[in-house]
Coordinates of C-alpha atoms and ligand atoms in Angstrom, one line a residue:
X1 CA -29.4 -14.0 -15.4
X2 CA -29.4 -16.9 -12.8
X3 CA -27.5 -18.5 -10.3
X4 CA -27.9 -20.9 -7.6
X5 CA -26.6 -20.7 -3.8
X6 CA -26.3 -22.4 -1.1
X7 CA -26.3 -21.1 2.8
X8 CA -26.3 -22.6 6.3
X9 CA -28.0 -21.2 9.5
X10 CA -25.9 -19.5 11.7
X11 CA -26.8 -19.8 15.6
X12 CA -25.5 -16.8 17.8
X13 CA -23.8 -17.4 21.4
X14 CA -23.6 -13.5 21.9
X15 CA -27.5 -12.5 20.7
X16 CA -28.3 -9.6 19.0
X17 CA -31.6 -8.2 20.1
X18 CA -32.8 -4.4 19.3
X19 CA -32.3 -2.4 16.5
X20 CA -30.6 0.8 16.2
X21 CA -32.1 2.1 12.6
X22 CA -35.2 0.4 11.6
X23 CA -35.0 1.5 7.8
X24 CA -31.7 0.5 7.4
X25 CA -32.2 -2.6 9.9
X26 CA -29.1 -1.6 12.2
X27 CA -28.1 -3.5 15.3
X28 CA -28.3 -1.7 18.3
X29 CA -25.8 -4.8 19.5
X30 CA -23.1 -7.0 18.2
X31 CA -23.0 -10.4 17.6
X32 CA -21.3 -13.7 17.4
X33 CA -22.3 -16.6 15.7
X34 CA -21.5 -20.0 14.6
X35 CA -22.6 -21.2 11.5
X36 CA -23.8 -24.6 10.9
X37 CA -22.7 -27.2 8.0
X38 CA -25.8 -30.1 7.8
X39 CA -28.5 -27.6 8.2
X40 CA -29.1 -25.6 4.6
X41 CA -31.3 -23.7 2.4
X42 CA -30.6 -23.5 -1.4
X43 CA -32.0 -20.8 -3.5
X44 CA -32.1 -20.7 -7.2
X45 CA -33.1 -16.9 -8.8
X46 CA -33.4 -16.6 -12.5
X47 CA -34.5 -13.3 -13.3
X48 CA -36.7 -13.3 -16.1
X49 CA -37.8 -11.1 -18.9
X50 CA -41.2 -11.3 -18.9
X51 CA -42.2 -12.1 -15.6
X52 CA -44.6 -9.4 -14.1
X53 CA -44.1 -9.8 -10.4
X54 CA -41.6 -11.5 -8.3
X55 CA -42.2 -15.0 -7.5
X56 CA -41.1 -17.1 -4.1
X57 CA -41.4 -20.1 -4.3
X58 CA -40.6 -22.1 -0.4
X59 CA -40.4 -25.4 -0.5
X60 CA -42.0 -26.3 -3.7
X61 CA -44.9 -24.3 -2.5
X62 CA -45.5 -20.4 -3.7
X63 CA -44.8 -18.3 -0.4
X64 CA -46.9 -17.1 1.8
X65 CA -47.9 -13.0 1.1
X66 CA -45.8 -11.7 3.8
X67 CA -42.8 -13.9 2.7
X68 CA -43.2 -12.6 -0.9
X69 CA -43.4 -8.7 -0.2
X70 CA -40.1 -9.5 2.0
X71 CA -38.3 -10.9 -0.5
X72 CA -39.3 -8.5 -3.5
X73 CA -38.9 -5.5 -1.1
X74 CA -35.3 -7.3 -0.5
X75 CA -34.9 -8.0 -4.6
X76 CA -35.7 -4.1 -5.2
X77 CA -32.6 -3.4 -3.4
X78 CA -30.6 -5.9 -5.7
X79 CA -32.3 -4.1 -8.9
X80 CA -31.3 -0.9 -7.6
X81 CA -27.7 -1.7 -7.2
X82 CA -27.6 -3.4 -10.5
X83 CA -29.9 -0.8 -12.1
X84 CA -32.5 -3.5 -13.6
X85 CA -36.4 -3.7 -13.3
X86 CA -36.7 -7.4 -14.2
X87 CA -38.8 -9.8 -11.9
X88 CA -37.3 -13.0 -10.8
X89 CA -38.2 -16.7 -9.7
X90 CA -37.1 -18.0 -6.5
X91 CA -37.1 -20.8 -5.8
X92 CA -35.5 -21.7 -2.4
X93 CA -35.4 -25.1 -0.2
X94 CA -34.7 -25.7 3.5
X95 CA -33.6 -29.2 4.5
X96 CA -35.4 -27.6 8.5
X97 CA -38.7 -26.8 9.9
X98 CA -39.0 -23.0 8.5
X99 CA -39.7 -20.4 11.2
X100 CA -38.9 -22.4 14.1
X101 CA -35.8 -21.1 15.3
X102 CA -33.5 -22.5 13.9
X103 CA -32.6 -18.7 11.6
X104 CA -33.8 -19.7 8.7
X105 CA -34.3 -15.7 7.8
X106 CA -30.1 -15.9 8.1
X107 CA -29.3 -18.7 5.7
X108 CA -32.6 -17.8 3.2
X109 CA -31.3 -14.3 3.2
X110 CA -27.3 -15.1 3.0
X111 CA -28.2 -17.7 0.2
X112 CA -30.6 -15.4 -1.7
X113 CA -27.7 -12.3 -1.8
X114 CA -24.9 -14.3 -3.3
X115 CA -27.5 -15.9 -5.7
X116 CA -29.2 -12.6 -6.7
X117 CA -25.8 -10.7 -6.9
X118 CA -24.5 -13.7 -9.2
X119 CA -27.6 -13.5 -11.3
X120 CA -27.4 -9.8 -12.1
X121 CA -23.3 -9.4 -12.6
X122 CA -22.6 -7.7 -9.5
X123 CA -19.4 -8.4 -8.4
X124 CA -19.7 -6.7 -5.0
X125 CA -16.6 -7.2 -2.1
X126 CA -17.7 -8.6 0.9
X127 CA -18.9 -5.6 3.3
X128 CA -21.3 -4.7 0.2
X129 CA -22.8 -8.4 0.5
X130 CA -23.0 -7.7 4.4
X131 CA -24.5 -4.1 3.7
X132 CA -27.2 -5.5 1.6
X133 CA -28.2 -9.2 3.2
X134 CA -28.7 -7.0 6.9
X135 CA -31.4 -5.4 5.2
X136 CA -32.8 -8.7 4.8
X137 CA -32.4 -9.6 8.0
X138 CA -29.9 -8.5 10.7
X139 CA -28.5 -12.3 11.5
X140 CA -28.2 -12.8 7.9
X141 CA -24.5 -11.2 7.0
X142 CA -23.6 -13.9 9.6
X143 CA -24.0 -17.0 7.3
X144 CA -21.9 -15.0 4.9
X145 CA -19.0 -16.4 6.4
X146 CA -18.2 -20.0 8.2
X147 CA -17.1 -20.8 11.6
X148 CA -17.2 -17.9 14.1
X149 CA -18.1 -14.9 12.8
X150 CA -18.9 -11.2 14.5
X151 CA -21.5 -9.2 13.3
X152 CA -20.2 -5.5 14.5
X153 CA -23.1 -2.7 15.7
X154 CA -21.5 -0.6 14.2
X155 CA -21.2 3.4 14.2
X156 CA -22.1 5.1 10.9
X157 CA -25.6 6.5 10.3
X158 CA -25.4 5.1 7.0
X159 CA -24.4 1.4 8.1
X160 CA -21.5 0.9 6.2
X161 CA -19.5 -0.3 9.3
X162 CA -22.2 -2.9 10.7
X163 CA -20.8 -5.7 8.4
X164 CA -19.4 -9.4 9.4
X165 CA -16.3 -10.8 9.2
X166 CA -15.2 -14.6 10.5
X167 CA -13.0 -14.3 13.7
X168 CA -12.2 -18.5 13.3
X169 CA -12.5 -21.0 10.6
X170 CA -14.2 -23.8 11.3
X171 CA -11.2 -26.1 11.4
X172 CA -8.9 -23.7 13.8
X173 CA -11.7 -24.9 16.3
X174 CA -14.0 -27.5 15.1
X175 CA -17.2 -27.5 17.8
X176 CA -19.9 -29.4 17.6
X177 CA -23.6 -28.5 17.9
X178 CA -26.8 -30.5 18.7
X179 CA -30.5 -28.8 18.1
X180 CA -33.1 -30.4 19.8
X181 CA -36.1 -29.8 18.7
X182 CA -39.2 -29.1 21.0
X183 CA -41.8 -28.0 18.7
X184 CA -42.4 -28.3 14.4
X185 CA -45.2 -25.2 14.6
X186 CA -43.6 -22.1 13.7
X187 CA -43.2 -19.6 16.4
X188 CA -46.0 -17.6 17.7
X189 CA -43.9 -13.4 17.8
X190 CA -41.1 -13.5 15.2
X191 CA -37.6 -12.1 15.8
X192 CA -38.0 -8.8 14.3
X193 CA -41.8 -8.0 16.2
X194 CA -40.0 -9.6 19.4
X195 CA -36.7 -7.4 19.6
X196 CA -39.0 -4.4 18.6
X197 CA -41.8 -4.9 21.2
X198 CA -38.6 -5.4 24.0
X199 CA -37.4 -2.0 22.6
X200 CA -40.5 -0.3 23.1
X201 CA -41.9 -1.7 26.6
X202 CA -39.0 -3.9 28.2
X203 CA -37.7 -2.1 31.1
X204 CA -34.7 -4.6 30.7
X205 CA -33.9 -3.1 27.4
X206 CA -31.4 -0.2 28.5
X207 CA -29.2 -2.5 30.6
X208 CA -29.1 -4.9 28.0
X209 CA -27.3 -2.4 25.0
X210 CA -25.2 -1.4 28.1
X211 CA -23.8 -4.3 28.8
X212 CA -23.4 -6.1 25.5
X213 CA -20.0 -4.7 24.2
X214 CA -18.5 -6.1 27.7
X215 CA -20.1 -9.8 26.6
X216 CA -18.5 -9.6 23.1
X217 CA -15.2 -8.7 24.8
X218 CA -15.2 -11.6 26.8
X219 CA -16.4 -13.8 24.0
X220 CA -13.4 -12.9 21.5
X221 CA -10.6 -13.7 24.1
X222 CA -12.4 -16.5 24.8
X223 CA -12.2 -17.4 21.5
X224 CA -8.8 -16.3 20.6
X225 CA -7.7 -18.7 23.6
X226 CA -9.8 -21.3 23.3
X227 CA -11.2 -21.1 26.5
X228 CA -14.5 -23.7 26.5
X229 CA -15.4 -22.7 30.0
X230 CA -15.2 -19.0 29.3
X231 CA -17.0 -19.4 25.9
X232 CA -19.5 -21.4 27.7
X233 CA -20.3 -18.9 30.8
X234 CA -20.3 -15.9 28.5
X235 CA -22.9 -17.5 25.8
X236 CA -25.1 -18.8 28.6
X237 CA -25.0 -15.5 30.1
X238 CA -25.6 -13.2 26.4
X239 CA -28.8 -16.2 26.1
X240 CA -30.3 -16.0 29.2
X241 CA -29.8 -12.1 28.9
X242 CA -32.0 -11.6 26.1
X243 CA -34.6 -14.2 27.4
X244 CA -34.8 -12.0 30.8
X245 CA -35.6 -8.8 28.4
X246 CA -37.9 -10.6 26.1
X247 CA -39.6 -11.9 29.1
X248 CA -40.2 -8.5 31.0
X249 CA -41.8 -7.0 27.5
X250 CA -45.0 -5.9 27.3
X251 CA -47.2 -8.2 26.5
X252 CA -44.4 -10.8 27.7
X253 CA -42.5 -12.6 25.0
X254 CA -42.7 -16.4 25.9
X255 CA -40.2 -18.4 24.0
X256 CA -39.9 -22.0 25.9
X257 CA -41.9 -24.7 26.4
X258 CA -41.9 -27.4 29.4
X259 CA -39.2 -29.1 27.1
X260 CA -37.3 -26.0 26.5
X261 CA -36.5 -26.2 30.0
X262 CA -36.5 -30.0 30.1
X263 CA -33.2 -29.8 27.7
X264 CA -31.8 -26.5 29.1
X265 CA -31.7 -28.2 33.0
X266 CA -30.0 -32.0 30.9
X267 CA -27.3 -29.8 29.4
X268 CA -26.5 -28.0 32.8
X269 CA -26.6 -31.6 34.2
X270 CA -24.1 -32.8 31.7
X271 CA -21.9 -30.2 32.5
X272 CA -21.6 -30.8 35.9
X273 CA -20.7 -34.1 35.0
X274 CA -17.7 -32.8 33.1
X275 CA -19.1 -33.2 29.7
X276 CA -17.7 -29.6 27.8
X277 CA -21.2 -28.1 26.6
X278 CA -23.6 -25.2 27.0
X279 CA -26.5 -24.3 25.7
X280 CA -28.2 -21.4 23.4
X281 CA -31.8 -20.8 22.8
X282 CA -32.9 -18.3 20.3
X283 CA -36.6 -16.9 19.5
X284 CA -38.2 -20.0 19.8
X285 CA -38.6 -23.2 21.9
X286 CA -35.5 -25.6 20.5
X287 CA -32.2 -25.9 22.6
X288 CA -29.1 -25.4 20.4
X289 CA -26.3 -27.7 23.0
X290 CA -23.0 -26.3 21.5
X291 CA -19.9 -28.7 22.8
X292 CA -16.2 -29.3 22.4
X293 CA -15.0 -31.5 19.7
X294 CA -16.0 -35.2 19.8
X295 CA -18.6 -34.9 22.4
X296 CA -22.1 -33.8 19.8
X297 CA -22.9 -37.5 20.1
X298 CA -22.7 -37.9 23.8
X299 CA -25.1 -34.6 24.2
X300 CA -27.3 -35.6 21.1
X301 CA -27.7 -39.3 22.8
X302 CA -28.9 -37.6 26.5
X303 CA -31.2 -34.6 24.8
X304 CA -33.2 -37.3 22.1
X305 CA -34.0 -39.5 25.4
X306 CA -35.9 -36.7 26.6
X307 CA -40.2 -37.2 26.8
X308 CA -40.3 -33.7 25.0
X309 CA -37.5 -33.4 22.7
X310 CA -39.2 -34.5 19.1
X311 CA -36.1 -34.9 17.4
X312 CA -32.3 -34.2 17.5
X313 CA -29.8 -32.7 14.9
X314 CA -26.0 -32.7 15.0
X315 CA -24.2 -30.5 13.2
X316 CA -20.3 -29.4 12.6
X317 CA -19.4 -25.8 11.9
X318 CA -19.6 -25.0 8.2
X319 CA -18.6 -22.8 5.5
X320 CA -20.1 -19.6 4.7
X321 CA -22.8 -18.9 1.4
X322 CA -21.6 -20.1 -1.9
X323 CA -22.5 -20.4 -5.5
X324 CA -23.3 -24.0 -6.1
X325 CA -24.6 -23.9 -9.8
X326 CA -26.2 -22.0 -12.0
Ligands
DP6_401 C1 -32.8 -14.2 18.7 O1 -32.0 -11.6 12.3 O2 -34.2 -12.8 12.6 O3 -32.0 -15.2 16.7 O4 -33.0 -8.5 11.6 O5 -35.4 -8.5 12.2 O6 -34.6 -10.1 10.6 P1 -34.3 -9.3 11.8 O7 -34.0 -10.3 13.0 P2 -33.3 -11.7 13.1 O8 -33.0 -11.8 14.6 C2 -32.3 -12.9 15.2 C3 -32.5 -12.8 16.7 C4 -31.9 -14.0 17.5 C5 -30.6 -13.7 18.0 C6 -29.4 -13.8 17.0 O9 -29.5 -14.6 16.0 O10 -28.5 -13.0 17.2

């Protein structure tokens, strides 16, 4: 009863922000992501016997409390599909700062569904898998898959049609992205406080489920042609979007630092300059500087020259979770 897995982060042009179901942790938005291939977490779960209580171990370290109860709440779920009571060891490893935004709730929670459903025999089709890593977290049925991949809101009360599914393989269009890191300290309001305090006090809120479908649109046919510059204007739109609603919460929800901006302003900059990038920024201070084919190094070069970027990480588009071992 073990397996190992391995998932990348995935980093969202069009942002899901705001849930629709709490319990069942549905979208009140759709989604679309790229998922990363240098940037992992592997997670190892052996379900043991004897063990008492789950354990989660993070980095060769045992987990904090709030980590633990999130995994064992998301492991009950596993037991109950498999209709088991046994404990289990995880033991998971991110090769990124944790908590930083850089999603590692995505890859932790893609990598710990295909490991846990190996360990316990379920063989479980796809939209299952999405069904049941959403209620880890809501990005997570996103590193499921590789490339581009939408994450649909859905309709159903019961959640069974918010699942993922890849709209293009990393090869059909082979982008390059550079994270540049601003900060190492984990971020002050997570994702899942943030989108719900926006819900509650943002007047912002209502426009921005309103609108989102129209940004999703534009983002598939910009995808299914190709189209940089569309992909580009839409994603920078769906970013700054969400930022505008976080920002107009109550109390405010303040995701950039002096070199958030620093980086956001170099990649408009290069752009002007005919260099085919755009950036992202997610619940937290890095800037994620997605370009065309060929051109990570030029953008990596011009963000790691910058007084407040502390480091900079280039990354292709990768494949979705996998067993690596057992
Ligand atoms: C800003 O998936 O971390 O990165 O469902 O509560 O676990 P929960 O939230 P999470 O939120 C991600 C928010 C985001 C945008 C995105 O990835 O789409």
């Amino acid at each position: 009863m073990q397996a190992f897995a391995q998932a990348q982060p995935n980093i969202a042009l069009i942002k899901y922000w705001g849930k629709r179901d709490l319990e069942l942790n549905l979208p009140a938005v759709g989604s679309i992501s790229v998922t990363l291939d240098t940037l992992w977490t592997r997670t190892q779960v052996v379900f043991l016997d004897d063990a008492e209580e789950d354990l989660l171990i993070l980095n060769g370290e045992p987990a904090a409390a709030e980590q633990q109860r999130r995994v064992s709440a998301y492991l009950d779920l596993m037991r109950a599909k498999a209709g088991v009571q046994t404990r289990a060891r995880v033991d998971t490893e991110n090769n990124f700062p944790t908590a930083a935004g850089l999603a590692s709730s995505a890859s932790g929670f893609a990598a710990l569904t295909v490991a846990s459903a190996e360990a316990l025999g379920l063989a479980l089709p796809p939209g299952e898998l999405c069904e049941l890593a959403r209620q880890g977290s809501g990005s997570a049925p996103r590193s499921l898959f590789g490339g581009f991949v939408e994450m649909s809101r859905g309709r159903l009360d019961d959640g069974s049609d918010a699942v993922a599914h890849q709209i293009l393989s990393p090869e059909e269009w082979p982008l390059e992205v550079v994270v540049a890191l601003t900060s190492l300290s984990p971020k002050s309001v997570g994702s899942t406080a943030g989108m719900h305090r926006s819900q509650e006090s943002s007047p912002f809120y209502e426009g921005w489920t309103r609108t989102a479908d129209a940004d999703l649109g534009e983002a598939r046919v910009a995808l299914a042609s190709k189209d940089f510059d569309r992909l580009a204007n839409v994603s920078e739109f769906s970013c700054l979007k969400m930022h505008a609603v976080a920002l107009a919460s109550r109390p405010p929800l303040i995701y950039w630092n002096p070199a958030t901006l620093q980086a956001l302003e170099r990649v408009r900059q290069l752009r002007r300059e005919g260099v085919p990038v755009f950036f992202t920024i997610d619940a937290g201070p890095q800037v994620k500087a997605i370009s065309a084919p060929g051109y990570g190094g030029v953008v990596a070069k011009a963000l790691g020259e910058l007084d407040g970027v502390q480091d900079v990480t280039t990354s292709g588009l990768g494949p979705g979770a996998r067993l690596i071992g057992s």
